[in-house]
JSON list of N, CA and C in Angstrom, two decimals:
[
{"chain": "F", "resi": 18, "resn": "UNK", "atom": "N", "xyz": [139.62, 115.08, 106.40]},
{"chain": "F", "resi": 18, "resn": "UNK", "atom": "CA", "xyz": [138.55, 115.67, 105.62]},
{"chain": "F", "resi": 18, "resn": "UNK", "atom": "C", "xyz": [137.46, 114.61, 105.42]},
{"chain": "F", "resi": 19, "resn": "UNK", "atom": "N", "xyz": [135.85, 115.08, 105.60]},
{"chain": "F", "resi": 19, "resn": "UNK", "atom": "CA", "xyz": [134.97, 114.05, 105.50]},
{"chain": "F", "resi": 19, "resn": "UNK", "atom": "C", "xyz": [134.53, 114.72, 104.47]},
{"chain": "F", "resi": 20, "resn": "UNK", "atom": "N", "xyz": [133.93, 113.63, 103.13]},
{"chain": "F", "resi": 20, "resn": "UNK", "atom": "CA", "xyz": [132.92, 113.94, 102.14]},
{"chain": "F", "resi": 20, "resn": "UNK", "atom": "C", "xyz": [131.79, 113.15, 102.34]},
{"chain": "F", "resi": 21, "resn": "UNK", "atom": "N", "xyz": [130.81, 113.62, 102.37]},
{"chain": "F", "resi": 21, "resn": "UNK", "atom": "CA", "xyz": [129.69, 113.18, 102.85]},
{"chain": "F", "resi": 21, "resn": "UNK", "atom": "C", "xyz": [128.86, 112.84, 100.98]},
{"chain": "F", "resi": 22, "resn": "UNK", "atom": "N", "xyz": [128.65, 111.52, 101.17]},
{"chain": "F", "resi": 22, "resn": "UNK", "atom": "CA", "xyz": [128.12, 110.91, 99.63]},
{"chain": "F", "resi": 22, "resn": "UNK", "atom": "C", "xyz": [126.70, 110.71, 99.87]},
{"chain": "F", "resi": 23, "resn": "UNK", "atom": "N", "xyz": [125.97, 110.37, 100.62]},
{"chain": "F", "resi": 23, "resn": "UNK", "atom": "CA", "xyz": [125.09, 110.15, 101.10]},
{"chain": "F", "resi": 23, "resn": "UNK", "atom": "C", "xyz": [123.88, 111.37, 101.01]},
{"chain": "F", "resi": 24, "resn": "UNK", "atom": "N", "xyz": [122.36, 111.20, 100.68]},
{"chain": "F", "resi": 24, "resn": "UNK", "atom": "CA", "xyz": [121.80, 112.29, 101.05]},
{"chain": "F", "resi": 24, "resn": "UNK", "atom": "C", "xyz": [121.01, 111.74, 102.66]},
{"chain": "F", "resi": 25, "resn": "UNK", "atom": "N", "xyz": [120.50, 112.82, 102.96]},
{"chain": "F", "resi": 25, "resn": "UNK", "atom": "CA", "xyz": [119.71, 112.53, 104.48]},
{"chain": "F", "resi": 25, "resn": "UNK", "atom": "C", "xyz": [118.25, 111.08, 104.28]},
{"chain": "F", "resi": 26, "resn": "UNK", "atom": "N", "xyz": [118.21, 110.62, 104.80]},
{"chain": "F", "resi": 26, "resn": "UNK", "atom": "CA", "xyz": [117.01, 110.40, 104.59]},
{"chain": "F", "resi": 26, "resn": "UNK", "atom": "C", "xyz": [115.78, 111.52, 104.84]},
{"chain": "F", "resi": 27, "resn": "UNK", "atom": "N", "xyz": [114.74, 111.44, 103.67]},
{"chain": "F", "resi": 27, "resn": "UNK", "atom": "CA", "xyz": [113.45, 112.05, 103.77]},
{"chain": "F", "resi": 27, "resn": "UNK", "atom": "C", "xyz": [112.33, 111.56, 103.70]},
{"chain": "F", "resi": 28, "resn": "UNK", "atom": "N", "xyz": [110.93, 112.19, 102.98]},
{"chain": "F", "resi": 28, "resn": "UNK", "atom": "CA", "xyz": [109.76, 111.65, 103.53]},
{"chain": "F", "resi": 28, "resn": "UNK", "atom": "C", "xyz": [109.03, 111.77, 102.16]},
{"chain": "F", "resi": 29, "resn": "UNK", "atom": "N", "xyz": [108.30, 110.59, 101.44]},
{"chain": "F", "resi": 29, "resn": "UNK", "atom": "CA", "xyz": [107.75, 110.82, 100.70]},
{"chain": "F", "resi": 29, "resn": "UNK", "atom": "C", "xyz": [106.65, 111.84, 100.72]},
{"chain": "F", "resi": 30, "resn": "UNK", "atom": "N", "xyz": [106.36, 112.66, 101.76]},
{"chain": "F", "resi": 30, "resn": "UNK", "atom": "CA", "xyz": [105.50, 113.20, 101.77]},
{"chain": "F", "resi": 30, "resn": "UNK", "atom": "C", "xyz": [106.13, 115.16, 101.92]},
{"chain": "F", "resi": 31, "resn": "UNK", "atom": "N", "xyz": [107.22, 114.91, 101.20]},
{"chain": "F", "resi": 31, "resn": "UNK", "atom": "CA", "xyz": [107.72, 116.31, 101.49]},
{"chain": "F", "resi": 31, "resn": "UNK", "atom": "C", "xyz": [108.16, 116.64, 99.48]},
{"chain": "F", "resi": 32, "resn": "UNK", "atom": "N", "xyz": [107.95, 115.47, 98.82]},
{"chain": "F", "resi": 32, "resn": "UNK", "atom": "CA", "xyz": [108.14, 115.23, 97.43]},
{"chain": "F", "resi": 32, "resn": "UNK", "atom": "C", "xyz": [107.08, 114.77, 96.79]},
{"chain": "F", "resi": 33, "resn": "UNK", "atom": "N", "xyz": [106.68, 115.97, 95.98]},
{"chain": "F", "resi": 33, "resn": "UNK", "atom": "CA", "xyz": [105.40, 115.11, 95.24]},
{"chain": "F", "resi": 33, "resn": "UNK", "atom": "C", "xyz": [105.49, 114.54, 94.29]},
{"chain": "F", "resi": 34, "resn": "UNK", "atom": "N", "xyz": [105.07, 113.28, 94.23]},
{"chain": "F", "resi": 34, "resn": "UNK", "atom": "CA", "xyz": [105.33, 111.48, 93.37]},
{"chain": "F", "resi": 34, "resn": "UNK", "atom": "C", "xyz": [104.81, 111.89, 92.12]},
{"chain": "F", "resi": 35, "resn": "UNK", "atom": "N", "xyz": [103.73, 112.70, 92.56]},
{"chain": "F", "resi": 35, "resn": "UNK", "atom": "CA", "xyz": [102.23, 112.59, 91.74]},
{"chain": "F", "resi": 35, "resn": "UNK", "atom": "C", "xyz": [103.02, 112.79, 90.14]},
{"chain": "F", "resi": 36, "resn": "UNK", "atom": "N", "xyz": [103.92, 113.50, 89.69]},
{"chain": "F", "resi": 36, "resn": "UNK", "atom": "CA", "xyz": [104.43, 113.74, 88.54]},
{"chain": "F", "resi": 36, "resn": "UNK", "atom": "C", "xyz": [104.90, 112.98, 88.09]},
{"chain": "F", "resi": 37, "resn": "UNK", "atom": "N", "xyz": [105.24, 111.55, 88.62]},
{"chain": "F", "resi": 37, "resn": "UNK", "atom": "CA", "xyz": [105.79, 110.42, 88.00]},
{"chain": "F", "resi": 37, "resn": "UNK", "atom": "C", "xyz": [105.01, 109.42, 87.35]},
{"chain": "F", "resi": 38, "resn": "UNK", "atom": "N", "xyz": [103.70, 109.52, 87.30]},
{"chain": "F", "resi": 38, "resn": "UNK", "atom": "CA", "xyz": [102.81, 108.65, 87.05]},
{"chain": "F", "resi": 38, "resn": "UNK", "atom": "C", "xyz": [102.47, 109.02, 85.44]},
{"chain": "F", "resi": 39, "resn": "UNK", "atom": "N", "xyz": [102.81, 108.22, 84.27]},
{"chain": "F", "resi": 39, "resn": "UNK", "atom": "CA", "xyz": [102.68, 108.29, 83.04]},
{"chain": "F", "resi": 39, "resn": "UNK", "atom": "C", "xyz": [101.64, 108.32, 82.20]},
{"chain": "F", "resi": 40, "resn": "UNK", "atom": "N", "xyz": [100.79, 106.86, 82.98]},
{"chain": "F", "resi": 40, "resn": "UNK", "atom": "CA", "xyz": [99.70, 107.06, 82.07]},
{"chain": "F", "resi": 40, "resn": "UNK", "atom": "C", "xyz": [98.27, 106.84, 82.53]},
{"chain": "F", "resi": 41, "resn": "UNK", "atom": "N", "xyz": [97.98, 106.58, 83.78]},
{"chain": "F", "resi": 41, "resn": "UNK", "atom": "CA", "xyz": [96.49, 105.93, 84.32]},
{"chain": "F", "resi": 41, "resn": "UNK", "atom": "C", "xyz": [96.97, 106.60, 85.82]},
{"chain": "F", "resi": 42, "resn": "UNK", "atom": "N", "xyz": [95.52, 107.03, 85.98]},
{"chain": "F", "resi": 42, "resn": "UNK", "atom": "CA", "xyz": [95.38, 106.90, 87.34]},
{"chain": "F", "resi": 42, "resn": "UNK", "atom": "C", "xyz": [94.03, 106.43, 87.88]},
{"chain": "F", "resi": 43, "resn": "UNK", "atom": "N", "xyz": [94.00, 106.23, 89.79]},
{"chain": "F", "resi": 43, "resn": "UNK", "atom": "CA", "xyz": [92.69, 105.82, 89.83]},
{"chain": "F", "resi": 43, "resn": "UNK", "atom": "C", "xyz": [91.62, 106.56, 89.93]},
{"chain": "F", "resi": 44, "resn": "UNK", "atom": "N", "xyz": [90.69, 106.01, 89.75]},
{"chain": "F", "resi": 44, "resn": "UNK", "atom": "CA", "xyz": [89.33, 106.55, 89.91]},
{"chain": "F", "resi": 44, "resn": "UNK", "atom": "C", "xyz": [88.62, 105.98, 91.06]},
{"chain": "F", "resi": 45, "resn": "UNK", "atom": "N", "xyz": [87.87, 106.82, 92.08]},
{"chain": "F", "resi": 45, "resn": "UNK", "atom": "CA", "xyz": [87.37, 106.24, 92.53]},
{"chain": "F", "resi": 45, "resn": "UNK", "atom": "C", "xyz": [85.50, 106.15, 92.00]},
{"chain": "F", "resi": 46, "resn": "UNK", "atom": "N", "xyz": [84.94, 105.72, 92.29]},
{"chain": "F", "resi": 46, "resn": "UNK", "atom": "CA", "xyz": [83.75, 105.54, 91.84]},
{"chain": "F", "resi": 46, "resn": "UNK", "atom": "C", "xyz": [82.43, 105.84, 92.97]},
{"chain": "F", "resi": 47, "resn": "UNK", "atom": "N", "xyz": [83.05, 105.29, 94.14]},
{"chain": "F", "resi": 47, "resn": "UNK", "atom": "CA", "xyz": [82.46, 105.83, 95.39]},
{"chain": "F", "resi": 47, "resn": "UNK", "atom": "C", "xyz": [81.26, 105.31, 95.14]},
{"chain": "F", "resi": 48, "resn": "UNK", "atom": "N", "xyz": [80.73, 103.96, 94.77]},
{"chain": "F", "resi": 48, "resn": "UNK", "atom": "CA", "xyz": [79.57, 103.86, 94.87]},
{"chain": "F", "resi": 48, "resn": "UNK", "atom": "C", "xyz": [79.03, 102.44, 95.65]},
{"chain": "F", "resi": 49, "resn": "UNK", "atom": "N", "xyz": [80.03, 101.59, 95.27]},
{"chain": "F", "resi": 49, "resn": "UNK", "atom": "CA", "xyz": [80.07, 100.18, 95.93]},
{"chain": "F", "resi": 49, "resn": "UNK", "atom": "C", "xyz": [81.01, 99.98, 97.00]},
{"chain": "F", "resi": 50, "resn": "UNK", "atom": "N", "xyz": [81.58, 100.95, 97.61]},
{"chain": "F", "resi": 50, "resn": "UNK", "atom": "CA", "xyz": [82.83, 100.49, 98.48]},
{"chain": "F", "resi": 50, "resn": "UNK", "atom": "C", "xyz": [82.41, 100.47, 99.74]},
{"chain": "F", "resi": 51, "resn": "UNK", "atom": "N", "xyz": [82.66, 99.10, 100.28]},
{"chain": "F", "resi": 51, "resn": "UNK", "atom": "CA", "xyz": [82.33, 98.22, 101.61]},
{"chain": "F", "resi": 51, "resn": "UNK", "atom": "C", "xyz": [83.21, 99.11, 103.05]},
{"chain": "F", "resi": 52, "resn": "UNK", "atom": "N", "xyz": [84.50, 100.21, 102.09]},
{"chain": "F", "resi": 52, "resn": "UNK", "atom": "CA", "xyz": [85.34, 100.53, 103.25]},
{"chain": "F", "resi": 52, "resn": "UNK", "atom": "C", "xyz": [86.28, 99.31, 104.20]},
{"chain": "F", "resi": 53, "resn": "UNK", "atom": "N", "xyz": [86.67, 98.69, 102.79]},
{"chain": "F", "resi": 53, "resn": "UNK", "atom": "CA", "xyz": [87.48, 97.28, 103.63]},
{"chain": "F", "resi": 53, "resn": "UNK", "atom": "C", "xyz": [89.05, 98.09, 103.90]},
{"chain": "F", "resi": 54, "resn": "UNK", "atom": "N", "xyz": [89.07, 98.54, 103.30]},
{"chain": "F", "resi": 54, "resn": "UNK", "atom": "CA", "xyz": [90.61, 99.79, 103.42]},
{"chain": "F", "resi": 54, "resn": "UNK", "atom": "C", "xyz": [91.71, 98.51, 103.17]},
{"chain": "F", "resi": 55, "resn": "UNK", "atom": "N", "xyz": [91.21, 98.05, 102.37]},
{"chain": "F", "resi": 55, "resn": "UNK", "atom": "CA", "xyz": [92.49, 97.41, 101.51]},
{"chain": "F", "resi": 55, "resn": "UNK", "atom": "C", "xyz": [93.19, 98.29, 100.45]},
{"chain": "F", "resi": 56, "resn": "UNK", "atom": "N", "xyz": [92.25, 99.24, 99.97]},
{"chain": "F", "resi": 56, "resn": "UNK", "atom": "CA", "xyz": [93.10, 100.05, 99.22]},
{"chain": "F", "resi": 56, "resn": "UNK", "atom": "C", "xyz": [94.29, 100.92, 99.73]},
{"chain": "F", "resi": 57, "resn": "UNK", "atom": "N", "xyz": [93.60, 101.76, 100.79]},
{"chain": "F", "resi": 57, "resn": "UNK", "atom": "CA", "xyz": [94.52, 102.14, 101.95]},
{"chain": "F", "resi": 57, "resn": "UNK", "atom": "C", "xyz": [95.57, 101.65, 102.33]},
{"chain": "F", "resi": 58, "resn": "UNK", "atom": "N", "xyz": [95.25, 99.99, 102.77]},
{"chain": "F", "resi": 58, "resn": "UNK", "atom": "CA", "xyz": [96.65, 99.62, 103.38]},
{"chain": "F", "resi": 58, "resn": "UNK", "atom": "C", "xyz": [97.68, 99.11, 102.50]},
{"chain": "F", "resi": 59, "resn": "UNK", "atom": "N", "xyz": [97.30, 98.87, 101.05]},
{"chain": "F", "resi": 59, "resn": "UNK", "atom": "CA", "xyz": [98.24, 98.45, 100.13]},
{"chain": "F", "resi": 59, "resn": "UNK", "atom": "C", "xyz": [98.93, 99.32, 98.91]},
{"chain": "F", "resi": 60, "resn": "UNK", "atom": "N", "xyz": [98.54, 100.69, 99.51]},
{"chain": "F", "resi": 60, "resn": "UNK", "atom": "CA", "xyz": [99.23, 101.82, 98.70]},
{"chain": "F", "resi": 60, "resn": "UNK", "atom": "C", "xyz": [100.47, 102.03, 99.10]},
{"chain": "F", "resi": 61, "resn": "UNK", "atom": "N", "xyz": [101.48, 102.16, 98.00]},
{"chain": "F", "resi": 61, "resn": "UNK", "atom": "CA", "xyz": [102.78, 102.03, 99.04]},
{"chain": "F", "resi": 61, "resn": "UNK", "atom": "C", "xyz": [103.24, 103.64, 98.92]},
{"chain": "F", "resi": 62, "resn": "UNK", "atom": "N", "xyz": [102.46, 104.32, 98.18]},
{"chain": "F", "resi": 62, "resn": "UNK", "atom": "CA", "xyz": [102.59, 106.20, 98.85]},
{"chain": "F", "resi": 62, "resn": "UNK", "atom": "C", "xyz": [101.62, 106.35, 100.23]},
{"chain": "F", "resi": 63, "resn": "UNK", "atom": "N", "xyz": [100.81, 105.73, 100.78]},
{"chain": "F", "resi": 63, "resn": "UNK", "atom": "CA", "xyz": [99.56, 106.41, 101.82]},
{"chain": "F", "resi": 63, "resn": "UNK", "atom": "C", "xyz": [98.82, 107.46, 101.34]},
{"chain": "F", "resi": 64, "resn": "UNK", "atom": "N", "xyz": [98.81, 107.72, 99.89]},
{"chain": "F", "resi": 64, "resn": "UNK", "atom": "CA", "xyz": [98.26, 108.84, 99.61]},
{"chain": "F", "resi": 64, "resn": "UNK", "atom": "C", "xyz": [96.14, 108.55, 99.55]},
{"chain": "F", "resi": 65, "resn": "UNK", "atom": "N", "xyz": [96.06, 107.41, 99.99]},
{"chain": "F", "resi": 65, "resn": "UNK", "atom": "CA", "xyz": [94.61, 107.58, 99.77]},
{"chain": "F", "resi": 65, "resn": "UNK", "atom": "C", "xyz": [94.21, 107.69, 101.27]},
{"chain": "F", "resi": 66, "resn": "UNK", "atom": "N", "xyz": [92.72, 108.33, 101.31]},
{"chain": "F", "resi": 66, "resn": "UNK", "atom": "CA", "xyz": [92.59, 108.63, 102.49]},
{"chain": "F", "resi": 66, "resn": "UNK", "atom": "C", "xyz": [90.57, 108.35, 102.49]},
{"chain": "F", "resi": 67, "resn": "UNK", "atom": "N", "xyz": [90.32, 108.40, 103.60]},
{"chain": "F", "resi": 67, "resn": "UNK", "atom": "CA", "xyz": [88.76, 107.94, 103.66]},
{"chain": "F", "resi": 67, "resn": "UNK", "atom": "C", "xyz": [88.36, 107.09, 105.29]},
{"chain": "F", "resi": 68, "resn": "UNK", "atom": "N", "xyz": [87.62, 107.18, 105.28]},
{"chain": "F", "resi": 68, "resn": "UNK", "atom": "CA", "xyz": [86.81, 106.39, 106.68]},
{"chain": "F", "resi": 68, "resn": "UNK", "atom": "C", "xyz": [85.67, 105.43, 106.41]},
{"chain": "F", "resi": 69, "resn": "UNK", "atom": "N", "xyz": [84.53, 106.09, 105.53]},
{"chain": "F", "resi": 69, "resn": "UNK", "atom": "CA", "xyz": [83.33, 105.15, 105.68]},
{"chain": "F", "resi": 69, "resn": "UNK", "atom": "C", "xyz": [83.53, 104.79, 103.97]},
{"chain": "F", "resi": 70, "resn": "UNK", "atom": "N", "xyz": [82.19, 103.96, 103.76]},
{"chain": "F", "resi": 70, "resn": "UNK", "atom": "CA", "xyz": [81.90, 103.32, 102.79]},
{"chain": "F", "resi": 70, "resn": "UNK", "atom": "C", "xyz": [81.40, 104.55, 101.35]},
{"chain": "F", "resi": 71, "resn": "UNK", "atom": "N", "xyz": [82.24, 104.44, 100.21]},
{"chain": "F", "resi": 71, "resn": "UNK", "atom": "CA", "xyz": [82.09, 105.63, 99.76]},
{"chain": "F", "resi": 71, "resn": "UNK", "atom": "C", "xyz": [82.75, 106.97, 99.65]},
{"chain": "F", "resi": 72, "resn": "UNK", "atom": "N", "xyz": [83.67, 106.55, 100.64]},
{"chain": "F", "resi": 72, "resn": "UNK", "atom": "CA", "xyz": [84.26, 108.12, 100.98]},
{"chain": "F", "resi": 72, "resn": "UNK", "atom": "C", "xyz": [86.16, 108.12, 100.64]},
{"chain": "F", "resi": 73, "resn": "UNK", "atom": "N", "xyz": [86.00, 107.10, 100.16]},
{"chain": "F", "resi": 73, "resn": "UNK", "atom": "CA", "xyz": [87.73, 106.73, 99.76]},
{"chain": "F", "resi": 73, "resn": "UNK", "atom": "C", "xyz": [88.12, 107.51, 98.68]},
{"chain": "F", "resi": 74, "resn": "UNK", "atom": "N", "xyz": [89.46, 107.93, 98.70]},
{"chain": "F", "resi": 74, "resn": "UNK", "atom": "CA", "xyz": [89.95, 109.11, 97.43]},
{"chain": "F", "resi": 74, "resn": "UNK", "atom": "C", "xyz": [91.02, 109.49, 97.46]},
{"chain": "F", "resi": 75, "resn": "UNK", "atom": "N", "xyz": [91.93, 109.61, 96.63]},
{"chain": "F", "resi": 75, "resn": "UNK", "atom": "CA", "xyz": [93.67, 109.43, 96.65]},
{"chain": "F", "resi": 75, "resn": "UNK", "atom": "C", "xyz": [94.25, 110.99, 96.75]},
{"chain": "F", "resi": 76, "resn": "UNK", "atom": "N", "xyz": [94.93, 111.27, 96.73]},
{"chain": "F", "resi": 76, "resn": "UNK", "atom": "CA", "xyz": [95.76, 112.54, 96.52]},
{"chain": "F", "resi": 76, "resn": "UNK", "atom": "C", "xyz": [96.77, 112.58, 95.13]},
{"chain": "F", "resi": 77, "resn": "UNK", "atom": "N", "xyz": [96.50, 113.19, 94.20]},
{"chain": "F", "resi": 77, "resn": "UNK", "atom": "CA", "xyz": [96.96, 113.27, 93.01]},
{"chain": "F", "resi": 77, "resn": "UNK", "atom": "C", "xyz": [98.21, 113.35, 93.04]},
{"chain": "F", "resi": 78, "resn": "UNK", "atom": "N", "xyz": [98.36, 114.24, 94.05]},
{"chain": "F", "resi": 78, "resn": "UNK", "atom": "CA", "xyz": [99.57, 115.58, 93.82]},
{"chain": "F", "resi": 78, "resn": "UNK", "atom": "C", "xyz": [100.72, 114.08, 94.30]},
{"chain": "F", "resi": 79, "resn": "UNK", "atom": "N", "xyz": [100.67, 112.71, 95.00]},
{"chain": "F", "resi": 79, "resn": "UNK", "atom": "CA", "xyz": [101.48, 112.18, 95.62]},
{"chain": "F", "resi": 79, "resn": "UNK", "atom": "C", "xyz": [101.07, 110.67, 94.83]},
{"chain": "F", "resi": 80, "resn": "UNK", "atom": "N", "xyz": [100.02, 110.19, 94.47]},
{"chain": "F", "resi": 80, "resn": "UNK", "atom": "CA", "xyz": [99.77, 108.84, 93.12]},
{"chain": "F", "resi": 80, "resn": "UNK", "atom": "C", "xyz": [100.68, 108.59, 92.16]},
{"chain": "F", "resi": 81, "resn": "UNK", "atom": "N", "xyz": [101.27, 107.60, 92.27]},
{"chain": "F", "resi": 81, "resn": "UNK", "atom": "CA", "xyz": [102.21, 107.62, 91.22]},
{"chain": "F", "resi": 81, "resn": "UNK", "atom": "C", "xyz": [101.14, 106.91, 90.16]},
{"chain": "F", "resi": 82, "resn": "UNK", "atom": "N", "xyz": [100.39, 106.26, 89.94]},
{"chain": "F", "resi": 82, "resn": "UNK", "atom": "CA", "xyz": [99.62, 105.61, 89.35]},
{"chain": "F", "resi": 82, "resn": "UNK", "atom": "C", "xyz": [99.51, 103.73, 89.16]},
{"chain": "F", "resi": 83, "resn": "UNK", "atom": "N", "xyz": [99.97, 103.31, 90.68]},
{"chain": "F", "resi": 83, "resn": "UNK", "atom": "CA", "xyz": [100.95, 101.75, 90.32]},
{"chain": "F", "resi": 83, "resn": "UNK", "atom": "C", "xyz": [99.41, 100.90, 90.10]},
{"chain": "F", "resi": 84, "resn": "UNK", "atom": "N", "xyz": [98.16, 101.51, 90.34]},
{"chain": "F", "resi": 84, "resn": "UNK", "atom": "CA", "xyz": [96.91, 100.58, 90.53]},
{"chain": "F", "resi": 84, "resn": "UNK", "atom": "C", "xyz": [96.82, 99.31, 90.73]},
{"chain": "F", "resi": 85, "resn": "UNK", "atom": "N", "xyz": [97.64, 99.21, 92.09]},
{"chain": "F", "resi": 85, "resn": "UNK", "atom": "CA", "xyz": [97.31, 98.18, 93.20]},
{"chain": "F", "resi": 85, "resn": "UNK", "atom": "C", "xyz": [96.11, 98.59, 93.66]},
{"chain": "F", "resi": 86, "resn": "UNK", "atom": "N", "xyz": [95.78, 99.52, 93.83]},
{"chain": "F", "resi": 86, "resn": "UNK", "atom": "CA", "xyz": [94.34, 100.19, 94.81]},
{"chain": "F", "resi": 86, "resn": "UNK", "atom": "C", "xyz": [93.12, 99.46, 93.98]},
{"chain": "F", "resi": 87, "resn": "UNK", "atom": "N", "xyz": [93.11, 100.06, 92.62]},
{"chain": "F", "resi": 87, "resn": "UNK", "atom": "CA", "xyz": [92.29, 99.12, 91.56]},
{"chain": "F", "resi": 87, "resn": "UNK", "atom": "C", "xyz": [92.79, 97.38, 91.76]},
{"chain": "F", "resi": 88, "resn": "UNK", "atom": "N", "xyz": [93.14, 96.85, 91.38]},
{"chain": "F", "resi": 88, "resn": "UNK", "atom": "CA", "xyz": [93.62, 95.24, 91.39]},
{"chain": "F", "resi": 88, "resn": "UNK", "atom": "C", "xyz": [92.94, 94.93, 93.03]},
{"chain": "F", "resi": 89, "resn": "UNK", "atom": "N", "xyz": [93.23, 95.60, 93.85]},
{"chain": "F", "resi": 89, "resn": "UNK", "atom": "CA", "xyz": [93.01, 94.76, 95.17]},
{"chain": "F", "resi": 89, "resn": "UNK", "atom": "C", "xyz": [91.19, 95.25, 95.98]},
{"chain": "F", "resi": 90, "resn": "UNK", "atom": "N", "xyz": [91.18, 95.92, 95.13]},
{"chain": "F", "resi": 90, "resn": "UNK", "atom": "CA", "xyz": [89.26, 96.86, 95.30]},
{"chain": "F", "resi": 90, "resn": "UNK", "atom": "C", "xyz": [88.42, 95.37, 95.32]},
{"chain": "F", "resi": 91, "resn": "UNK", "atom": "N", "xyz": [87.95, 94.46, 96.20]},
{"chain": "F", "resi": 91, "resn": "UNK", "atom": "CA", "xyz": [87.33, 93.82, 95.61]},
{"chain": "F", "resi": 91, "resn": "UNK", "atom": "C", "xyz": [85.42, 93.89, 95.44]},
{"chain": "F", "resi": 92, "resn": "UNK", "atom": "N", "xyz": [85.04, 95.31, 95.78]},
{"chain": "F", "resi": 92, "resn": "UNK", "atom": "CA", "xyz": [84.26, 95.16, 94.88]},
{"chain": "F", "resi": 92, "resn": "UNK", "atom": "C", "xyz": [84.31, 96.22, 93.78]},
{"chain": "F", "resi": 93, "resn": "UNK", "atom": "N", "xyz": [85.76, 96.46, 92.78]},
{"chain": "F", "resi": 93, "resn": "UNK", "atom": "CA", "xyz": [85.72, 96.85, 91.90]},
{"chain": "F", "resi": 93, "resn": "UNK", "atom": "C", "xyz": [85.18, 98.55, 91.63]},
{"chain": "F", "resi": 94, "resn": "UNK", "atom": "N", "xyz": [85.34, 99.01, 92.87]},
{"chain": "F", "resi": 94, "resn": "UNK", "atom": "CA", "xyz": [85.05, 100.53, 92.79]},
{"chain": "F", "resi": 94, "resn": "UNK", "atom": "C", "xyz": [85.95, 101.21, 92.63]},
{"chain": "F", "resi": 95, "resn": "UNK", "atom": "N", "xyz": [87.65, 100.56, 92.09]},
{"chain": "F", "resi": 95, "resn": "UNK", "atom": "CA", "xyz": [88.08, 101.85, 91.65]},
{"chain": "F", "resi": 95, "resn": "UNK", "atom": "C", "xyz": [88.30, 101.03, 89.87]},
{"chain": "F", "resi": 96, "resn": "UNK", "atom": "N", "xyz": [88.62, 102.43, 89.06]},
{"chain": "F", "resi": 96, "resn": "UNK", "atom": "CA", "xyz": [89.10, 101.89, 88.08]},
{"chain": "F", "resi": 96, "resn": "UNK", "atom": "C", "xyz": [90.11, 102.52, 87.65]},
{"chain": "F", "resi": 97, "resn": "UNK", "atom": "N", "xyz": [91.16, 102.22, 86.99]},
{"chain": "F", "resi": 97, "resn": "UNK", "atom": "CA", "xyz": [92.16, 102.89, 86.00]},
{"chain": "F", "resi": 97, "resn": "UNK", "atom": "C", "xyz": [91.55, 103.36, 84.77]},
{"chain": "F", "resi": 98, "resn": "UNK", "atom": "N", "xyz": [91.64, 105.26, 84.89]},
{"chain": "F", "resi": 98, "resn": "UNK", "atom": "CA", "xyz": [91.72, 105.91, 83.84]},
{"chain": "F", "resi": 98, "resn": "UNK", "atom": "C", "xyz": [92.97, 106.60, 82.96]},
{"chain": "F", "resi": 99, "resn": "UNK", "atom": "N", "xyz": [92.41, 106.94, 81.74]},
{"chain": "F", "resi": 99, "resn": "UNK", "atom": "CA", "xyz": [93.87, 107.68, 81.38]},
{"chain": "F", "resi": 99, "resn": "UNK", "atom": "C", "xyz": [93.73, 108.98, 81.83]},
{"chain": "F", "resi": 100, "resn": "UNK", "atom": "N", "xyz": [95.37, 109.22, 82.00]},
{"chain": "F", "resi": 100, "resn": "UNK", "atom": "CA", "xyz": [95.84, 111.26, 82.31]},
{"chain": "F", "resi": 100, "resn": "UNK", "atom": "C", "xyz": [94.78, 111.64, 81.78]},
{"chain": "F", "resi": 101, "resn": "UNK", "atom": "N", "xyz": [94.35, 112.83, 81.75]},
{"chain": "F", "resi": 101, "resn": "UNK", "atom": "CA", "xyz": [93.81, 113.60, 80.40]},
{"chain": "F", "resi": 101, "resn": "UNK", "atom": "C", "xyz": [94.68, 114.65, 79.98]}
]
């Protein structure tokens, strides 16, 4: 007899995060951003998405709220707000 303890592996993107996030999320501001996609590459959901300068913007439904995206913005175009 096998009991299987284990679940499958899955995909953060089949579970939405977004409900875990307590108290801040980001903002983007879209007004100064160079499009260095550091925010992008240091999100550890992939939930932000964008191409040019300006056009960067997260997905709620999957943000947990860790604001690395803010901390690593260096010119400061996103900020941490509260839930409402």
């Amino acid at each position: 007899m096998i009991i299987h303890l284990t679940a499958k592996p899955g995909s953060a993107r089949n579970n939405k995060t977004g409900s875990w996030r307590i108290e801040k999320k980001p903002k983007f501001l879209q007004k100064n951003c160079v499009a260095c996609k550091n925010c992008l590459i240091i999100c550890p959901e992939g939930c932000i998405t964008g191409e040019e300068k300006n056009t960067f913007n997260c997905d709620y439904d999957f943000c947990k709220g860790c604001g690395l995206c803010a901390v690593i913005c260096p010119k400061q175009d996103i900020i941490m707000v509260s839930e409402e």
